[in-house]
CSV table of C-alpha atoms in Angstrom, one decimal:
chain,number,residue,atom,x,y,z
A,1,GLU,CA,-17.3,4.6,31.7
A,2,SER,CA,-16.3,0.8,31.4
A,3,THR,CA,-12.8,1.8,29.7
A,4,VAL,CA,-11.2,3.1,32.7
A,5,ASN,CA,-11.0,3.0,36.6
A,6,THR,CA,-13.2,5.7,37.7
A,7,SER,CA,-10.8,6.8,40.6
A,8,ASP,CA,-8.5,8.2,37.8
A,9,MET,CA,-9.6,9.7,34.6
A,10,SER,CA,-6.5,11.7,33.9
A,11,TRP,CA,-5.7,9.6,30.7
A,12,ARG,CA,-8.7,11.3,29.1
A,13,SER,CA,-7.0,14.8,29.7
A,14,TRP,CA,-4.8,15.9,26.6
A,15,ASP,CA,-2.6,17.8,29.3
A,16,THR,CA,-1.4,14.6,31.1
A,17,TYR,CA,0.5,13.8,27.9
A,18,SER,CA,2.6,16.6,27.7
A,19,LEU,CA,6.0,17.0,29.5
A,20,GLU,CA,5.0,20.2,31.0
A,21,HIS,CA,2.5,18.2,33.1
A,22,ARG,CA,4.3,14.9,33.4
A,23,SER,CA,7.9,13.8,33.2
A,24,ALA,CA,8.8,11.4,30.4
A,25,LEU,CA,8.8,8.4,32.8
A,26,GLY,CA,7.2,9.9,35.9
A,27,GLY,CA,3.8,9.6,37.4
A,28,VAL,CA,1.3,6.7,37.2
A,29,ALA,CA,1.4,5.0,33.8
A,30,HIS,CA,-1.7,5.6,31.6
A,31,PHE,CA,-1.9,2.0,30.6
A,32,HIS,CA,-2.6,0.8,34.3
A,33,GLN,CA,-5.4,3.1,34.3
A,34,LEU,CA,-7.3,0.9,32.0
A,35,ASN,CA,-9.1,-2.0,32.9
A,36,GLY,CA,-9.5,-5.2,30.9
A,37,SER,CA,-12.5,-4.4,28.7
A,38,ALA,CA,-10.4,-2.0,26.9
A,39,TYR,CA,-8.0,-4.3,25.3
A,40,LYS,CA,-7.1,-8.0,24.7
A,41,VAL,CA,-3.6,-9.6,24.9
A,42,TRP,CA,-2.4,-12.8,23.2
A,43,VAL,CA,0.9,-14.1,24.2
A,44,PRO,CA,2.6,-17.0,22.4
A,45,LYS,CA,3.6,-20.2,24.4
A,46,LYS,CA,7.1,-19.2,23.4
A,47,ARG,CA,8.1,-15.7,23.5
A,48,ARG,CA,11.3,-15.6,21.3
A,49,SER,CA,11.2,-11.7,21.0
A,50,ARG,CA,10.2,-8.7,22.8
A,51,VAL,CA,8.3,-7.2,19.8
A,52,CYS,CA,4.9,-6.4,20.9
A,53,VAL,CA,2.5,-6.0,17.9
A,54,VAL,CA,-0.7,-3.6,18.6
A,55,SER,CA,-3.8,-3.0,16.5
A,56,MET,CA,-7.0,-1.4,17.2
A,57,TYR,CA,-10.7,-2.7,15.9
A,58,SER,CA,-13.8,-1.1,17.1
A,59,GLN,CA,-16.5,-3.7,18.0
A,60,ASP,CA,-18.4,-3.6,15.0
A,61,LEU,CA,-15.3,-4.7,12.8
A,62,LEU,CA,-15.1,-7.9,15.2
A,63,GLN,CA,-18.5,-9.1,14.6
A,64,PRO,CA,-18.8,-12.5,13.0
A,65,GLY,CA,-18.3,-12.1,9.3
A,66,ALA,CA,-16.8,-8.5,9.7
A,67,TRP,CA,-13.7,-7.9,7.8
A,68,GLY,CA,-11.7,-7.2,11.0
A,69,ARG,CA,-12.0,-10.8,12.1
A,70,TYR,CA,-10.0,-12.1,9.0
A,71,ALA,CA,-7.3,-9.4,9.1
A,72,MET,CA,-6.9,-9.8,12.9
A,73,GLU,CA,-6.6,-13.6,12.4
A,74,MET,CA,-3.9,-13.3,9.8
A,75,ASN,CA,-1.8,-10.7,11.9
A,76,LEU,CA,-2.4,-12.7,15.2
A,77,ASN,CA,-1.1,-16.0,13.7
A,78,TRP,CA,1.9,-14.1,12.0
A,79,ALA,CA,2.8,-12.6,15.3
A,80,PHE,CA,2.6,-15.8,17.0
A,81,SER,CA,4.8,-17.5,14.4
A,82,HIS,CA,7.7,-15.0,15.3
A,83,GLY,CA,7.0,-15.3,18.9
A,84,TYR,CA,5.6,-11.7,19.3
A,85,LYS,CA,2.8,-10.5,21.9
A,86,PHE,CA,-0.1,-9.4,20.1
A,87,THR,CA,-2.6,-6.9,21.8
A,88,ILE,CA,-5.8,-5.2,20.2
A,89,PHE,CA,-7.6,-2.3,21.6
A,90,GLN,CA,-11.4,-2.3,21.1
A,91,GLU,CA,-12.7,0.8,22.8
A,92,ARG,CA,-12.1,4.4,22.0
A,93,LEU,CA,-8.9,5.8,23.8
A,94,ALA,CA,-9.8,9.4,23.0
A,95,ASN,CA,-12.5,11.8,23.7
A,96,PRO,CA,-15.6,10.7,22.0
A,97,GLN,CA,-16.1,14.1,20.3
A,98,GLN,CA,-12.6,13.5,18.6
A,99,SER,CA,-11.6,11.3,15.7
A,100,TYR,CA,-10.9,7.7,16.3
A,101,GLY,CA,-7.3,8.2,15.0
A,102,TRP,CA,-6.1,9.8,18.3
A,103,SER,CA,-6.6,6.4,19.8
A,104,LEU,CA,-3.7,4.8,17.8
A,105,PRO,CA,-0.8,6.7,19.1
A,106,ARG,CA,-2.3,6.3,22.6
A,107,SER,CA,-2.4,2.6,22.1
A,108,VAL,CA,1.3,2.5,21.5
A,109,LEU,CA,2.0,4.8,24.3
A,110,PHE,CA,0.1,2.3,26.5
A,111,MET,CA,2.4,-0.5,25.1
A,112,LEU,CA,5.6,1.3,25.7
A,113,GLU,CA,4.4,1.9,29.2
A,114,GLN,CA,4.8,-1.7,30.0
A,115,GLY,CA,8.5,-1.2,29.8
A,116,PRO,CA,11.1,-2.5,27.7
A,117,HIS,CA,11.4,-5.9,29.5
A,118,GLU,CA,8.0,-6.6,28.3
A,119,CYS,CA,7.9,-4.6,25.0
A,120,GLU,CA,11.3,-3.6,23.7
A,121,TRP,CA,9.8,-2.8,20.3
A,122,VAL,CA,6.1,-1.7,19.5
A,123,PHE,CA,5.0,-2.6,16.2
A,124,SER,CA,1.7,-0.8,15.3
A,125,MET,CA,-0.5,-1.6,12.5
A,126,ASP,CA,-3.8,-0.3,11.4
A,127,GLY,CA,-6.8,-2.8,11.6
A,128,ASP,CA,-6.8,-2.9,7.5
A,129,ALA,CA,-3.2,-3.5,7.3
A,130,VAL,CA,-2.3,-7.0,7.4
A,131,VAL,CA,0.8,-9.1,6.8
A,132,ASN,CA,1.3,-10.4,3.2
A,133,ASN,CA,4.6,-12.3,3.4
A,134,VAL,CA,4.2,-14.2,6.4
A,135,THR,CA,7.9,-15.5,6.7
A,136,ALA,CA,9.1,-11.7,6.7
A,137,SER,CA,9.6,-10.3,10.5
A,138,VAL,CA,10.2,-7.2,12.1
A,139,GLU,CA,14.0,-7.7,13.2
A,140,PRO,CA,15.6,-7.3,9.8
A,141,LEU,CA,14.0,-3.9,9.7
A,142,ILE,CA,15.1,-3.0,13.1
A,143,LYS,CA,18.6,-4.0,12.2
A,144,GLN,CA,18.7,-2.0,8.8
A,145,PHE,CA,17.0,1.1,10.1
A,146,PHE,CA,17.7,1.3,13.9
A,147,SER,CA,21.2,0.0,14.2
A,148,GLY,CA,23.9,2.4,15.1
A,149,SER,CA,21.5,5.2,14.8
A,150,ALA,CA,19.5,7.7,16.9
A,151,THR,CA,16.2,6.7,15.5
A,152,GLN,CA,13.4,6.0,17.8
A,153,MET,CA,10.6,5.7,15.2
A,154,LEU,CA,10.3,4.0,11.9
A,155,MET,CA,7.4,5.1,9.7
A,156,THR,CA,6.7,5.0,5.8
A,157,CYS,CA,5.7,7.9,3.5
A,158,HIS,CA,2.9,7.6,0.9
A,159,TRP,CA,5.4,6.8,-1.9
A,160,HIS,CA,6.1,3.4,-2.9
A,161,ILE,CA,9.3,4.1,-4.8
A,162,GLY,CA,12.8,5.3,-4.1
A,163,LEU,CA,16.4,3.6,-3.6
A,164,ASN,CA,17.6,2.2,-0.4
A,165,GLY,CA,14.4,2.9,1.3
A,166,ASP,CA,14.2,6.6,0.5
A,167,CYS,CA,10.9,8.1,-0.7
A,168,HIS,CA,11.4,9.5,-4.0
A,169,ASN,CA,11.8,13.3,-4.5
A,170,CYS,CA,11.4,13.8,-0.9
A,171,ARG,CA,14.3,15.6,0.9
A,172,CYS,CA,13.0,15.7,4.5
A,173,THR,CA,11.9,12.1,5.4
A,174,ARG,CA,15.1,10.2,6.3
A,175,ALA,CA,16.5,10.7,9.7
A,176,ARG,CA,20.2,10.7,8.2
A,177,LYS,CA,19.4,13.9,6.2
A,178,VAL,CA,18.3,16.2,9.2
A,179,LYS,CA,20.8,18.8,8.3
A,180,HIS,CA,19.0,19.8,5.3
A,181,CYS,CA,15.6,20.1,7.0
A,182,SER,CA,14.4,22.5,9.5
A,183,GLU,CA,10.9,22.0,11.0
A,184,LYS,CA,9.7,24.7,8.6
A,185,LYS,CA,11.4,23.0,5.4
A,186,THR,CA,9.6,19.7,6.5
A,187,LEU,CA,6.2,21.4,6.6
A,188,PHE,CA,6.9,23.2,3.4
A,189,GLU,CA,7.9,20.0,1.6
A,190,TYR,CA,4.5,18.6,2.6
A,191,GLY,CA,2.5,21.5,1.4
A,192,ARG,CA,4.5,20.9,-1.9
A,193,ASN,CA,4.2,17.2,-2.1
A,194,SER,CA,1.7,15.5,0.4
A,195,HIS,CA,3.3,12.0,-0.7
A,196,CYS,CA,6.3,13.0,1.4
A,197,ALA,CA,4.3,13.0,4.7
A,198,PRO,CA,4.4,10.1,7.2
A,199,ASN,CA,1.6,7.4,7.2
A,200,MET,CA,0.6,6.4,10.5
A,201,GLY,CA,-0.8,3.0,9.3
A,202,VAL,CA,2.3,1.1,10.2
A,203,TYR,CA,5.3,1.9,12.1
A,204,ILE,CA,7.8,0.7,14.7
A,205,VAL,CA,8.8,2.4,18.0
A,206,LYS,CA,11.9,1.7,20.1
A,207,ASN,CA,11.0,1.6,23.9
A,208,THR,CA,13.3,4.4,25.4
A,209,PRO,CA,12.6,7.5,27.4
A,210,LYS,CA,13.0,9.5,24.5
A,211,ALA,CA,10.4,7.5,22.5
A,212,TRP,CA,8.0,8.2,25.4
A,213,GLU,CA,8.8,11.8,25.0
A,214,LEU,CA,7.7,11.6,21.3
A,215,MET,CA,4.8,9.6,21.8
A,216,ARG,CA,3.4,11.5,24.7
A,217,TRP,CA,3.8,14.7,22.7
A,218,TRP,CA,2.0,13.1,19.6
A,219,ALA,CA,-0.7,11.4,21.9
A,220,GLY,CA,-1.3,14.8,23.6
A,221,ALA,CA,-1.7,16.6,20.3
A,222,GLY,CA,1.6,18.3,20.5
A,223,GLY,CA,0.5,20.2,23.8
A,224,GLY,CA,-1.8,22.4,21.4
A,225,ARG,CA,0.4,22.6,18.6
A,226,CYS,CA,-1.7,20.1,16.5
A,227,SER,CA,-5.1,20.6,15.4
A,228,LEU,CA,-7.4,17.9,16.9
A,229,ARG,CA,-9.3,17.7,13.6
A,230,GLY,CA,-6.4,18.6,10.9
A,231,ASP,CA,-5.6,22.0,9.1
A,232,ARG,CA,-6.9,21.5,5.7
A,233,ALA,CA,-10.7,21.2,5.0
A,234,SER,CA,-9.8,17.6,3.4
A,235,GLU,CA,-8.1,16.6,6.7
A,236,LYS,CA,-10.8,17.7,8.7
A,237,GLU,CA,-13.4,16.0,6.7
A,238,ARG,CA,-11.6,12.7,6.9
A,239,GLY,CA,-10.6,13.0,10.7
A,240,LEU,CA,-6.9,13.4,9.8
A,241,GLY,CA,-6.0,15.5,12.8
A,242,ALA,CA,-3.7,12.7,14.3
A,243,GLN,CA,-2.3,11.7,11.0
A,244,LYS,CA,-1.2,15.4,10.3
A,245,CYS,CA,0.3,15.7,13.8
A,246,SER,CA,2.6,12.7,12.8
A,247,LEU,CA,4.2,15.2,10.2
A,248,ARG,CA,4.5,17.9,13.0
A,249,LEU,CA,6.1,15.1,15.3
A,250,LYS,CA,8.5,14.3,12.3
A,251,ALA,CA,9.1,17.9,11.9
A,252,ARG,CA,10.0,18.7,15.4
A,253,TRP,CA,12.5,15.6,15.7
A,254,PRO,CA,13.8,15.0,12.3
A,255,GLY,CA,16.8,13.0,13.4
A,256,LEU,CA,14.8,10.6,15.7
A,257,ILE,CA,12.0,9.5,13.0
A,258,ASP,CA,13.1,7.8,10.1
A,259,VAL,CA,10.4,7.9,7.2
A,260,VAL,CA,10.9,5.2,4.3
A,261,ASN,CA,9.1,4.4,1.3
A,262,ALA,CA,5.8,2.2,1.5
A,263,ARG,CA,7.3,-0.7,-0.1
A,264,VAL,CA,9.3,-1.4,3.1
A,265,MET,CA,6.2,-2.1,5.4
A,266,ASN,CA,3.2,-0.4,4.2
A,267,MET,CA,1.9,-0.9,0.6
A,268,PRO,CA,-1.4,0.1,-0.6
A,269,ALA,CA,-3.3,-3.1,-1.4
A,270,TRP,CA,-4.0,-1.9,-4.9
A,271,PHE,CA,-0.6,-1.6,-6.0
A,272,ASN,CA,0.7,-3.8,-9.0
A,273,GLU,CA,4.3,-3.8,-9.6
A,274,HIS,CA,3.7,-5.1,-13.1
A,275,VAL,CA,1.0,-2.2,-13.9
A,276,HIS,CA,2.4,0.8,-11.6
A,277,GLY,CA,6.1,0.1,-12.0
A,278,MET,CA,7.8,3.2,-10.9
A,279,ARG,CA,4.8,5.3,-11.5
A,280,VAL,CA,3.3,7.3,-8.4
A,281,ILE,CA,0.4,5.4,-7.1
A,282,PRO,CA,-2.7,7.4,-5.9
A,283,LEU,CA,-3.4,8.1,-2.2
A,284,VAL,CA,-7.2,6.8,-2.7
A,285,PRO,CA,-8.5,4.3,-5.0
A,286,GLN,CA,-9.2,5.6,-8.3
A,287,PRO,CA,-12.6,5.1,-10.4
A,288,TRP,CA,-10.7,2.5,-12.6
A,289,ILE,CA,-10.1,0.3,-9.7
A,290,LYS,CA,-13.4,-1.5,-9.8
A,291,SER,CA,-12.7,-5.3,-9.8
A,292,LEU,CA,-11.9,-7.1,-6.7
A,293,ALA,CA,-8.7,-8.5,-8.4
A,294,LYS,CA,-7.2,-5.2,-8.9
A,295,GLN,CA,-7.9,-4.0,-5.3
A,296,MET,CA,-5.9,-7.1,-4.2
A,297,SER,CA,-3.0,-6.9,-6.5
A,298,CYS,CA,-0.5,-6.1,-3.8
A,299,PHE,CA,-1.3,-9.6,-2.2
A,300,GLU,CA,0.1,-11.1,-5.4
A,301,SER,CA,3.7,-9.7,-4.6
A,302,LEU,CA,6.1,-10.5,-1.8
A,303,VAL,CA,5.6,-7.1,-0.1
A,304,PHE,CA,5.9,-7.5,3.7
A,305,ILE,CA,2.6,-5.6,4.5
A,306,CYS,CA,-0.5,-4.6,2.4
A,307,HIS,CA,-2.7,-1.9,3.6
A,308,ALA,CA,-6.4,-1.6,2.3
A,309,LEU,CA,-6.6,2.0,3.1
A,310,GLY,CA,-9.1,4.4,1.4
A,311,PHE,CA,-11.8,1.8,0.9
A,312,HIS,CA,-15.1,2.9,2.4
A,313,ASN,CA,-17.0,-0.2,1.2
A,314,ASN,CA,-16.7,-2.6,4.2
A,315,ILE,CA,-18.0,-5.6,1.7
A,316,ASP,CA,-14.9,-4.9,-0.5
A,317,ARG,CA,-12.5,-5.3,2.5
A,318,THR,CA,-14.4,-8.3,3.8
A,319,ASN,CA,-14.1,-10.0,0.5
A,320,ILE,CA,-10.4,-9.1,0.0
A,321,PHE,CA,-9.3,-10.2,3.7
A,322,ARG,CA,-11.3,-13.6,3.4
A,323,ALA,CA,-9.7,-14.3,-0.1
A,324,VAL,CA,-6.2,-13.6,1.4
A,325,LEU,CA,-6.8,-15.4,4.6
A,326,GLU,CA,-7.7,-18.7,2.5
A,327,LYS,CA,-4.6,-18.3,0.5
A,328,ARG,CA,-2.1,-17.7,3.6
A,329,GLU,CA,-3.7,-20.0,6.0
A,330,PRO,CA,-1.6,-23.1,5.0
A,331,ALA,CA,1.6,-21.1,5.1
A,332,LEU,CA,0.6,-19.8,8.6
A,333,ARG,CA,-0.2,-23.1,9.9
A,334,ALA,CA,3.2,-24.5,8.6
A,335,ALA,CA,4.9,-21.7,10.4
A,336,LEU,CA,3.2,-22.0,13.7
A,337,LEU,CA,3.6,-26.0,13.7
A,338,ALA,CA,7.5,-25.2,13.1
A,339,ALA,CA,7.4,-22.6,16.0
A,340,GLY,CA,5.6,-25.1,18.2
A,341,GLU,CA,2.4,-22.6,18.5
A,342,ILE,CA,-1.3,-23.4,17.8
A,343,TYR,CA,-3.2,-21.7,15.1
A,344,VAL,CA,-5.9,-19.4,16.5
A,345,SER,CA,-9.2,-19.2,14.3
A,346,VAL,CA,-10.6,-15.7,15.3
A,347,ARG,CA,-13.3,-16.4,12.7
A,348,HIS,CA,-14.8,-18.9,15.1
A,349,PHE,CA,-14.6,-16.9,18.1
A,350,PRO,CA,-17.9,-16.2,20.2
A,351,THR,CA,-20.2,-13.6,18.7
A,352,ASN,CA,-20.3,-11.7,22.2
A,353,ILE,CA,-16.9,-9.9,22.0
A,354,THR,CA,-16.6,-9.7,25.7
A,355,ASP,CA,-16.6,-13.8,25.8
A,356,TRP,CA,-13.3,-13.4,24.1
A,357,TRP,CA,-12.0,-12.0,27.5
């Protein structure tokens, strides 16, 4: 395996993530078992913040002309404009027989293990989630949703509506309402309304010992409490084991995980505030969303992040992200110039990904 040092393969074992086998801060950090081929780090010339942005792209998504290059170029330059460290993982961090989704919480755990002096906050973004409002930053969200609370993680639900960040008609999403929601009630609410469940596409984690405990529980499939493939047939078909486990994570620590509506930082790309208004949007694109313009409607708003989730046509994603990058590049270049940073053109990186390193 080129992914890890062969002297220590313990990061591949689910058991090494549970607190029964490792203390929250004890033992060799999993991150230091990886070698440089698994990930790439970009650090701005001026690190004005200890926010670390992390994403994951498989190698095929980083080939010339692939949508991953356009998405990554937007997010990387946005991160630099705010002084954030940016990391991508491009190799699977879970066992090959398991879905790729399990690599995502592990990538966040690896960032946390670098310590709060390096990554005080970890901002995780799916590869197909891109910053739409390039002037927006993570700090206002930290101030609004973490300050003065016990919150360790900020996630979003599948609803786009609700007051003060609430998920409309969901009782068990907000950390401040924990007295109303036991683990059983949280899981029951999901069964009644799946829109209330957390979406793991975009989230923020505070680097604390307690957050390590939460992330090791999630990355280790809850020590057997989570199904590796998902519980329902639809979850198994789509490889949503890690996604479903995030719901069990929320149910287990309801007061430490705040789940807000998707408008805050994880809006589906096809949302159109003029068309949908306060109506509930679908979880997957509907047949009537046929034109590229409709699939890009979120990018016409001032929403922080637009997430092109649910699209199985990579050509559509490529066209969307190429068009959005063309519109956002001038603003990104201006922001970088003001910050004393240089624009990074991922589109023109070498064809051979290993040459990036």
